[in-house]
Amino acid sequence: MPKIQSPPGMRDFYPDDMRQQNWLFDAWRDVSRSFGFVEYEGPIFEYLDLYKLKSGDGIVSELFHFQDRGEREFAIRPEMTPTLARMIAARANALPRPIKWFSIPRMCRAEKPQKGRLREFFQWNADILGLDEMIADAEVIAVVVAFLRRIGLSPSEAVVKVSSRPLAARLLESIGIAPERQGGAFDLIDRMTKTPAAEFDKKWNDEFGGSAPAARLRSVFRQSSLADAEAALGGIDGPAREAFADLWNFLKAFDVADFCRFDPGVVRGIAYYTGTVFEVHAADRSHRALAGGGRYDNLTGLLDGPNVPGVGFGMGDAPIQSLLADLGRTPKLDEALDAFLIDADARFFPQLMAVANRLRANGLRADFSYKRQALGKQFKQASSRAARVAVIIGEEFEQRGELIVKNLATGQQQAVAIEELATELSRL
RNA sequence: GUGAGUGUAGCUCAGUUGGUUAGAGCACAAGGUUGUGGUCCUUGGGGUCGCGGGUUCGAGCCCCGUCACUCACCCCA
């Protein structure tokens, strides 16, 4: 039989990997719930049309899609937003507001794998729907920052770059780029940090140099605070500016502003987002975006649903794990047993089983060797299984109903009556 | 789809100008140890040297092809 490996861009999760994954998911869940979000889930694949509707026919080559026997066309979900839109649209009028939902879907994209980007991955999604106010935008960012703090990242390691589509449009307009030309301008700006400066300047000047030379664009779009950008422009005003100031005040009120920077270069596509946009990056730019999100005016519009505004983000598991590994910040995790049971002699094995049954019934994690062998060997196993204590069943048990409980971290041991074993272990 | 780099044990790697039976550390297993683990010692299992072809008396090493992985480009919802 030929050797078959895992498909390209897909991962096996051995127990060590699974612990890391669960640790990450626990952080995502705990943080989501601490902000009052509730969890939802959808199907692993949807009708292909759902994705065509949102992203156009060009999306199909990026999807894993197939037909069932009824020749219906499906695609494994490449993102969660269309599913969310479908679910919200179906019950839009029945759901109490605000809708604060999160999910950790597994998804697939038919891409060529590279660093921090796989064909199968998990992506934390959190959205606030049914509320068109800046406090929601700020709270969504606050959730992201709470997560960054939770996994031990500081503002010197991860930053949230925040902008606003209407504000960035206003900035472009103020340097002389008319609204109908801004789509092309944003396409270029989106790639500004990846493109060598000279090459970018040439492309920009070829297309927009007549209105605003590249140097002028840089003076406005390479700012880390709105005040600096305004100074470069000589002041701007209007609703976009007020809304953004509002957002910033809420970010301060949520106590997350230290992680946030104004960066009008954050564009994130042009069709989808309509208001606030943000991305999370490693401060040293060693990775692709760790997360991205923003406000969309009408999530359910393309499904003929009622108008529901929303704001949310997605964060993939791969870039985060990759960053933590590079920083040496991967947590040390084990699945420790509460007790490893040891028989002093093979004749005590039936009693050992009885003790194991008793501990397990009490919700404790207990295990033992399948082989009857020397005490030393059994202790070795107890250590390698990271058990908190070893419990010896021997002569004392036969004579007085006592077990020897040895704390494997301190080396101390004591006799404990069988009746008190479970409570004693819970206490230790 | 395009380009570059890398393929030797489960992992990290060594392997001389091409030369006998391809090695080490870690990990795994057994023993040293019939009432005490972590650190020690001994032994063992594990390899189609990614795969196929070529050159050669002889290829892990050289050549061609191919596949896989990694990184980057395209794209990024």
Coordinates of C-alpha atoms (C1' of nucleotides) in Angstrom, one line a residue:
Chain A
M1 CA 0.0 0.0 0.0
P2 CA 1.4 3.4 -0.9
K3 CA 2.3 5.8 1.9
I4 CA -0.5 8.4 2.3
Q5 CA 0.1 11.6 4.2
S6 CA -2.2 14.3 5.4
P7 CA -3.6 16.4 2.5
P8 CA -1.6 19.6 1.6
G9 CA -2.2 22.4 4.1
M10 CA -4.1 20.3 6.5
R11 CA -2.9 19.3 10.0
D12 CA -3.0 16.3 12.3
F13 CA -3.6 17.2 15.9
Y14 CA -1.6 14.8 18.0
P15 CA -2.4 15.1 21.8
D16 CA 0.3 17.7 22.3
D17 CA -1.0 19.8 19.5
M18 CA -4.6 19.3 20.7
R19 CA -3.7 20.6 24.1
Q20 CA -2.4 23.8 22.5
Q21 CA -5.5 24.0 20.3
N22 CA -7.8 23.6 23.3
W23 CA -5.9 26.1 25.3
L24 CA -6.4 28.7 22.5
F25 CA -10.1 27.8 22.1
D26 CA -10.6 28.1 25.9
A27 CA -9.1 31.6 25.7
W28 CA -11.3 32.5 22.8
R29 CA -14.4 31.2 24.6
D30 CA -13.6 32.7 28.0
V31 CA -12.9 36.1 26.6
S32 CA -16.1 36.0 24.4
R33 CA -18.3 35.1 27.3
S34 CA -16.7 37.6 29.6
F35 CA -18.1 40.3 27.2
G36 CA -21.5 38.6 27.1
F37 CA -21.2 37.0 23.7
V38 CA -23.0 33.6 23.2
E39 CA -21.8 30.8 21.0
Y40 CA -23.4 29.6 17.7
E41 CA -22.4 27.1 15.0
G42 CA -23.5 26.4 11.5
P43 CA -23.0 23.6 8.9
I44 CA -19.6 22.7 7.6
F45 CA -20.7 23.3 4.0
E46 CA -23.3 25.5 2.4
Y47 CA -24.9 26.0 -1.0
L48 CA -22.2 27.3 -3.4
D49 CA -24.6 30.1 -4.3
L50 CA -24.3 31.6 -0.9
Y51 CA -20.7 32.4 -1.5
K52 CA -21.2 33.4 -5.1
L53 CA -23.8 35.8 -3.9
K54 CA -21.4 37.5 -1.5
S55 CA -18.1 37.3 -3.4
G56 CA -19.0 36.8 -7.1
D57 CA -18.3 33.8 -9.4
G58 CA -14.5 34.3 -9.1
I59 CA -14.6 32.9 -5.6
V60 CA -15.4 29.4 -6.8
S61 CA -11.7 28.5 -7.7
E62 CA -10.8 29.3 -4.1
L63 CA -13.3 26.9 -2.6
F64 CA -13.5 23.2 -2.1
H65 CA -16.8 22.4 -3.8
F66 CA -18.8 19.4 -4.9
Q67 CA -22.1 18.1 -6.0
D68 CA -24.3 15.6 -4.2
R69 CA -26.3 12.9 -5.9
G70 CA -29.1 15.3 -6.6
E71 CA -26.6 17.5 -8.4
R72 CA -26.9 20.3 -5.9
E73 CA -23.7 22.3 -5.6
F74 CA -22.1 22.8 -2.2
A75 CA -18.9 24.4 -0.9
I76 CA -17.1 23.8 2.3
R77 CA -17.3 27.0 4.2
P78 CA -14.4 29.4 3.6
E79 CA -15.6 32.0 6.1
M80 CA -18.4 32.3 8.6
T81 CA -20.0 35.6 7.6
P82 CA -22.4 34.2 4.9
T83 CA -23.6 31.5 7.3
L84 CA -24.1 34.2 10.0
A85 CA -26.0 36.3 7.5
R86 CA -28.2 33.4 6.6
M87 CA -28.9 32.5 10.2
I88 CA -29.6 36.1 11.2
A89 CA -31.8 36.8 8.2
A90 CA -33.9 33.8 9.0
R91 CA -34.8 35.1 12.4
A92 CA -34.0 38.7 12.2
N93 CA -37.2 39.9 13.7
A94 CA -37.3 37.4 16.5
L95 CA -33.8 37.8 17.9
P96 CA -33.5 40.1 21.0
R97 CA -31.1 43.0 20.4
P98 CA -28.2 43.5 20.6
I99 CA -27.1 40.2 19.0
K100 CA -23.7 39.4 20.4
W101 CA -22.6 36.0 18.9
F102 CA -19.3 34.2 18.6
S103 CA -18.2 31.0 17.0
I104 CA -15.1 29.0 16.4
P105 CA -15.8 27.4 13.0
R106 CA -13.5 25.0 11.1
M107 CA -13.1 26.2 7.5
C108 CA -11.3 25.3 4.2
R109 CA -10.0 27.3 1.4
A110 CA -8.3 25.8 -1.8
E111 CA -5.2 27.9 -1.5
K112 CA -1.5 27.1 -1.7
P113 CA -0.3 26.9 1.9
Q114 CA 2.3 29.2 3.3
K115 CA 3.3 30.7 6.6
G116 CA 0.3 31.2 8.9
R117 CA -2.0 30.2 6.1
L118 CA -3.4 26.7 5.6
R119 CA -6.1 25.0 3.6
E120 CA -7.9 24.0 6.8
F121 CA -8.0 26.2 9.8
F122 CA -10.2 27.5 12.6
Q123 CA -11.3 31.1 12.9
W124 CA -12.7 32.8 15.9
N125 CA -15.6 35.1 14.9
A126 CA -17.4 37.6 17.1
D127 CA -20.0 40.0 15.9
I128 CA -22.4 42.5 17.4
L129 CA -25.5 42.9 15.3
G130 CA -28.5 45.2 15.3
L131 CA -26.7 48.2 16.7
D132 CA -25.4 51.0 14.6
E133 CA -23.4 52.8 17.3
M134 CA -19.7 53.2 17.9
I135 CA -19.8 51.6 21.3
A136 CA -20.3 48.3 19.5
D137 CA -17.3 48.9 17.2
A138 CA -15.2 49.7 20.2
E139 CA -16.4 46.7 22.2
V140 CA -15.6 44.4 19.4
I141 CA -12.0 45.8 19.4
A142 CA -12.0 45.5 23.2
V143 CA -12.8 41.8 22.9
V144 CA -9.8 41.3 20.6
V145 CA -7.5 43.3 23.0
A146 CA -8.8 41.3 26.0
F147 CA -7.7 38.2 24.1
L148 CA -4.3 39.5 23.3
R149 CA -3.8 40.3 27.0
R150 CA -5.2 37.0 28.0
I151 CA -2.5 35.1 26.1
G152 CA 0.2 37.4 27.4
L153 CA 0.9 39.7 24.5
S154 CA 1.8 43.4 25.2
P155 CA 1.3 46.5 23.0
S156 CA 5.0 46.2 22.1
E157 CA 4.2 42.7 20.5
A158 CA 0.8 43.2 19.0
V159 CA -1.0 46.2 17.8
V160 CA -4.6 46.9 16.6
K161 CA -4.5 49.2 13.6
V162 CA -7.8 51.0 13.4
S163 CA -9.2 53.1 10.6
S164 CA -12.5 54.0 9.1
R165 CA -13.6 53.7 5.5
P166 CA -15.5 57.0 5.4
L167 CA -12.7 58.8 7.2
A168 CA -10.1 57.4 4.8
A169 CA -12.3 58.4 1.9
R170 CA -12.4 61.9 3.4
L171 CA -8.6 62.0 3.7
L172 CA -8.3 60.9 0.1
E173 CA -10.8 63.5 -1.0
S174 CA -8.9 66.2 1.0
I175 CA -5.8 65.5 -1.0
G176 CA -7.7 65.7 -4.2
I177 CA -8.7 62.2 -5.1
A178 CA -12.3 62.3 -6.3
P179 CA -14.7 59.7 -4.8
E180 CA -15.1 57.8 -8.1
R181 CA -11.4 57.1 -8.2
Q182 CA -11.0 56.1 -4.6
G183 CA -11.6 52.4 -5.3
G184 CA -8.4 52.1 -7.3
A185 CA -6.5 54.3 -4.8
F186 CA -7.5 52.0 -1.9
D187 CA -6.4 49.0 -3.9
L188 CA -2.9 50.5 -4.1
I189 CA -2.9 51.7 -0.5
D190 CA -3.8 48.2 0.6
R191 CA -0.5 47.0 -0.8
M192 CA 1.5 50.0 0.3
T193 CA 3.4 48.3 3.2
K194 CA 4.2 45.2 1.0
T195 CA 5.5 47.1 -2.0
P196 CA 9.0 48.6 -2.1
A197 CA 8.7 52.4 -1.6
A198 CA 10.1 53.3 -5.0
E199 CA 7.9 50.9 -6.9
F200 CA 4.8 52.0 -4.9
D201 CA 5.6 55.7 -5.6
K202 CA 5.9 55.0 -9.3
K203 CA 2.6 53.1 -9.5
W204 CA 0.9 55.8 -7.5
N205 CA 2.2 58.7 -9.4
D206 CA 1.4 57.0 -12.7
E207 CA -2.2 56.8 -11.8
F208 CA -2.8 59.6 -9.2
G209 CA 0.2 61.8 -9.3
G210 CA -1.8 64.4 -11.2
S211 CA -4.0 64.9 -8.2
A212 CA -1.7 64.1 -5.3
P213 CA 2.0 63.0 -5.5
A214 CA 3.0 59.9 -3.6
A215 CA 4.9 62.0 -1.0
R216 CA 1.6 63.9 -0.2
L217 CA -0.2 60.6 0.2
R218 CA 2.5 59.3 2.6
S219 CA 2.4 62.4 4.7
V220 CA -1.2 61.8 5.4
F221 CA -1.5 58.0 5.4
R222 CA 1.6 57.2 7.3
Q223 CA 0.4 58.6 10.6
S224 CA -0.1 56.8 13.9
S225 CA -2.6 59.2 15.3
L226 CA -5.5 61.0 13.9
A227 CA -4.2 64.3 15.3
D228 CA -1.0 63.9 13.3
A229 CA -2.9 63.1 10.1
E230 CA -5.1 66.2 10.7
A231 CA -2.0 68.3 11.3
A232 CA -0.6 67.1 7.9
L233 CA -3.9 68.1 6.3
G234 CA -4.6 71.3 8.2
G235 CA -7.8 69.8 9.8
I236 CA -10.7 68.0 8.5
D237 CA -14.3 67.8 9.8
G238 CA -17.6 66.2 9.1
P239 CA -19.5 63.2 10.4
A240 CA -16.8 60.7 9.6
R241 CA -14.4 62.6 11.8
E242 CA -16.9 62.8 14.6
A243 CA -17.7 59.2 14.5
F244 CA -14.1 58.3 14.6
A245 CA -13.5 60.5 17.6
D246 CA -16.4 58.8 19.2
L247 CA -14.9 55.4 18.6
W248 CA -11.6 56.5 20.1
N249 CA -13.3 57.8 23.2
F250 CA -15.0 54.4 23.6
L251 CA -11.7 52.6 23.1
K252 CA -10.3 54.6 26.0
A253 CA -13.4 53.9 28.1
F254 CA -12.9 50.2 27.4
D255 CA -9.3 50.6 28.5
V256 CA -7.8 49.2 25.3
A257 CA -6.4 52.3 23.6
D258 CA -2.9 51.4 24.5
F259 CA -3.1 48.5 22.0
C260 CA -4.7 50.7 19.3
R261 CA -3.2 52.9 16.6
F262 CA -4.8 55.0 14.0
D263 CA -3.6 53.7 10.6
P264 CA -5.5 54.9 7.5
G265 CA -3.5 52.4 5.4
V266 CA -5.8 49.6 6.7
V267 CA -8.3 49.1 3.9
R268 CA -9.4 45.5 4.0
G269 CA -11.0 45.2 0.6
I270 CA -13.5 47.8 -0.6
A271 CA -16.8 46.1 -1.2
Y272 CA -17.7 44.8 2.2
Y273 CA -16.9 47.1 5.0
T274 CA -18.7 50.4 5.3
G275 CA -17.4 52.0 8.5
T276 CA -14.8 51.1 11.1
V277 CA -12.0 48.7 9.8
F278 CA -9.2 47.2 11.9
E279 CA -6.5 44.6 11.7
V280 CA -4.3 43.1 14.4
H281 CA -0.6 42.7 13.5
A282 CA 2.5 41.4 15.2
A283 CA 4.4 44.6 16.1
D284 CA 7.5 43.4 14.3
R285 CA 5.4 42.6 11.2
S286 CA 6.8 39.1 11.2
H287 CA 3.4 37.6 10.3
R288 CA 0.4 38.3 8.1
A289 CA -2.6 39.9 9.8
L290 CA -3.6 38.1 13.0
A291 CA -7.1 39.3 12.8
G292 CA -9.3 41.6 10.7
G293 CA -12.7 43.1 11.1
G294 CA -14.9 46.0 10.8
R295 CA -18.4 47.4 10.4
Y296 CA -20.8 46.4 7.6
D297 CA -24.0 48.2 7.1
N298 CA -26.3 45.6 5.8
L299 CA -25.3 42.0 6.5
T300 CA -28.5 40.4 5.4
G301 CA -29.2 42.6 2.4
L302 CA -27.9 40.2 -0.2
L303 CA -30.2 37.5 1.2
D304 CA -33.2 39.7 0.9
G305 CA -33.5 39.9 4.6
P306 CA -34.3 42.9 6.7
N307 CA -31.6 45.5 7.2
V308 CA -29.3 44.5 10.0
P309 CA -26.1 46.5 10.7
G310 CA -23.2 44.8 12.4
V311 CA -19.6 44.9 13.4
G312 CA -17.3 42.0 13.9
F313 CA -14.0 40.3 13.2
G314 CA -12.3 37.0 12.4
M315 CA -9.1 35.6 13.9
G316 CA -7.4 32.5 12.5
D317 CA -5.7 30.0 14.7
A318 CA -2.6 29.5 12.6
P319 CA -1.0 33.0 12.7
I320 CA -1.6 33.3 16.4
Q321 CA 0.0 29.9 17.1
S322 CA 2.9 30.8 14.8
L323 CA 3.5 34.1 16.5
L324 CA 3.4 32.6 20.0
A325 CA 5.9 29.9 18.9
D326 CA 8.2 32.5 17.5
L327 CA 8.0 34.5 20.7
G328 CA 8.7 31.4 22.7
R329 CA 5.3 32.0 24.4
T330 CA 3.7 28.7 23.7
P331 CA 2.3 27.5 27.0
K332 CA 3.6 24.4 28.8
L333 CA 0.6 22.1 29.1
D334 CA 0.0 18.6 30.3
E335 CA -3.0 16.5 31.1
A336 CA -2.0 15.5 34.6
L337 CA -3.6 12.5 36.3
D338 CA -4.9 13.1 39.9
A339 CA -3.6 9.7 40.9
F340 CA -1.6 6.8 39.5
L341 CA -2.3 3.6 41.4
I342 CA 0.4 1.2 42.2
D343 CA 0.2 -2.3 43.6
A344 CA 3.0 -3.5 45.9
D345 CA 2.3 -7.0 44.7
A346 CA 0.3 -8.6 41.9
R347 CA -2.1 -10.2 44.5
F348 CA -3.4 -6.7 45.4
F349 CA -4.4 -5.9 41.8
P350 CA -8.1 -6.7 42.3
Q351 CA -8.2 -4.1 45.2
L352 CA -6.3 -1.7 43.0
M353 CA -9.1 -1.9 40.4
A354 CA -11.7 -1.3 43.1
V355 CA -9.8 1.8 44.3
A356 CA -9.6 3.0 40.7
N357 CA -13.3 2.5 40.2
R358 CA -14.0 4.5 43.3
L359 CA -11.8 7.4 42.4
R360 CA -13.1 7.6 38.8
A361 CA -16.7 7.5 40.1
N362 CA -15.8 10.5 42.2
G363 CA -14.7 12.4 39.0
L364 CA -11.0 12.1 39.7
R365 CA -8.5 11.2 36.9
A366 CA -7.0 7.9 37.9
D367 CA -5.0 5.3 36.0
F368 CA -2.7 2.4 36.6
S369 CA -0.3 0.1 34.8
Y370 CA -1.7 -2.7 32.7
K371 CA 1.3 -4.8 33.6
R372 CA 2.1 -6.3 37.0
Q373 CA 5.6 -5.2 37.6
A374 CA 8.2 -3.9 40.1
L375 CA 7.2 -0.9 42.2
G376 CA 10.0 1.2 40.6
K377 CA 8.6 0.6 37.1
Q378 CA 5.1 1.6 38.2
F379 CA 6.5 4.8 39.8
K380 CA 8.3 5.6 36.6
Q381 CA 5.0 5.4 34.8
A382 CA 3.4 7.6 37.5
S383 CA 6.0 10.3 36.8
S384 CA 5.8 10.1 33.0
R385 CA 2.0 10.4 33.2
A386 CA 2.5 13.6 35.3
A387 CA 0.3 12.2 38.1
R388 CA 0.0 14.5 41.1
V389 CA 0.2 11.6 43.5
A390 CA 1.0 7.9 43.5
V391 CA -1.3 5.6 45.6
I392 CA 0.2 2.3 46.7
I393 CA -2.1 -0.6 47.5
G394 CA -0.1 -3.0 49.6
E395 CA 0.1 -4.8 53.0
E396 CA -1.3 -1.8 54.9
F397 CA -4.4 -2.0 52.8
E398 CA -4.8 -5.7 53.5
Q399 CA -4.3 -5.2 57.2
R400 CA -5.8 -1.8 58.1
G401 CA -7.6 -0.5 54.9
E402 CA -4.9 2.1 54.5
L403 CA -3.3 3.4 51.3
I404 CA 0.0 5.1 50.9
V405 CA -0.4 8.4 49.1
K406 CA 2.8 9.9 47.8
N407 CA 2.9 13.5 46.5
L408 CA 5.2 13.1 43.5
A409 CA 6.2 16.8 43.5
T410 CA 7.3 17.0 47.1
G411 CA 8.2 13.3 47.7
Q412 CA 6.1 13.3 50.9
Q413 CA 3.9 10.4 51.6
Q414 CA 1.3 9.5 54.2
A415 CA -1.2 6.7 55.0
V416 CA -4.8 7.5 54.1
A417 CA -7.9 5.4 54.9
I418 CA -9.8 4.2 51.9
E419 CA -12.9 6.1 52.9
E420 CA -11.1 9.3 52.9
L421 CA -9.0 8.8 49.8
A422 CA -11.3 10.7 47.4
T423 CA -11.7 13.8 49.6
E424 CA -8.0 13.7 50.5
L425 CA -7.0 13.7 46.8
S426 CA -9.5 16.6 46.0
R427 CA -7.9 18.5 48.9
L428 CA -4.3 18.0 47.7
Chain B
rG1 C1' -1.2 29.4 -11.4
rU2 C1' 4.4 31.5 -10.9
rG3 C1' 9.4 31.4 -8.6
rA4 C1' 13.2 29.9 -5.1
rG5 C1' 15.0 26.6 -1.3
rU6 C1' 15.0 21.9 1.2
rG7 C1' 14.2 16.3 1.2
rU8 C1' 18.9 10.6 5.4
rA9 C1' 15.0 6.9 11.8
rG10 C1' 8.9 9.4 15.1
rC11 C1' 12.0 14.5 16.0
rU12 C1' 16.8 17.5 15.4
rC13 C1' 20.8 16.4 12.4
rA14 C1' 26.0 14.1 10.9
rG15 C1' 27.7 11.2 6.8
rU16 C1' 35.1 13.1 4.0
rU17 C1' 37.4 13.9 -3.4
rG18 C1' 31.7 8.7 -5.1
rG19 C1' 34.3 3.2 -1.9
rU20 C1' 32.9 -2.5 2.8
rU21 C1' 27.1 -3.8 6.7
rA22 C1' 24.3 4.4 6.7
rG23 C1' 25.4 6.9 12.2
rA24 C1' 24.5 10.2 16.8
rG25 C1' 21.4 12.8 20.3
rC26 C1' 16.3 13.0 21.8
rA27 C1' 11.9 10.0 21.8
rC28 C1' 10.0 4.8 22.3
rA29 C1' 10.6 -0.4 24.4
rA30 C1' 13.1 -4.1 27.7
rG31 C1' 16.4 -4.9 31.7
rG32 C1' 19.8 -3.3 36.0
rU33 C1' 15.7 -2.9 40.7
rU34 C1' 10.5 -8.6 44.5
rG35 C1' 8.0 -1.5 48.9
rU36 C1' 9.4 4.0 46.0
rG37 C1' 9.6 7.9 40.5
rG38 C1' 12.2 12.3 38.3
rU39 C1' 18.7 12.4 37.2
rC40 C1' 22.1 7.0 36.0
rC41 C1' 23.8 2.5 33.3
rU42 C1' 23.1 -1.6 29.7
rU43 C1' 20.5 -3.5 25.6
rG44 C1' 16.8 -3.4 21.8
rG45 C1' 13.2 -2.1 17.9
rG46 C1' 12.9 1.4 14.2
rG47 C1' 15.6 3.5 7.4
rU48 C1' 13.2 1.6 0.1
rC49 C1' 18.8 7.8 2.3
rG50 C1' 11.2 11.2 -1.0
rC51 C1' 10.3 8.4 -5.8
rG52 C1' 11.9 7.0 -10.9
rG53 C1' 15.7 6.8 -14.4
rG54 C1' 20.9 7.8 -15.9
rU55 C1' 26.5 8.0 -15.4
rU56 C1' 30.0 4.6 -12.9
rC57 C1' 33.4 -1.4 -11.4
rG58 C1' 30.7 1.1 -7.3
rA59 C1' 25.7 6.4 -5.9
rG60 C1' 23.0 8.9 0.4
rC61 C1' 26.8 11.9 -2.4
rC62 C1' 27.2 13.4 -9.5
rC63 C1' 23.2 14.3 -13.8
rC64 C1' 17.9 14.4 -15.5
rG65 C1' 12.9 13.9 -14.3
rU66 C1' 9.1 13.7 -10.8
rC67 C1' 6.7 14.2 -6.1
rA68 C1' 6.3 16.3 -1.3
rC69 C1' 7.4 20.1 2.1
rU70 C1' 8.9 25.2 3.3
rC71 C1' 9.1 30.3 2.0
rA72 C1' 7.6 34.2 -1.3
rC73 C1' 4.4 36.1 -5.5
rC74 C1' -0.9 36.1 -7.3
rC75 C1' -5.1 36.1 -4.1
rC76 C1' -6.8 37.1 0.6
rA77 C1' -13.8 36.9 1.9

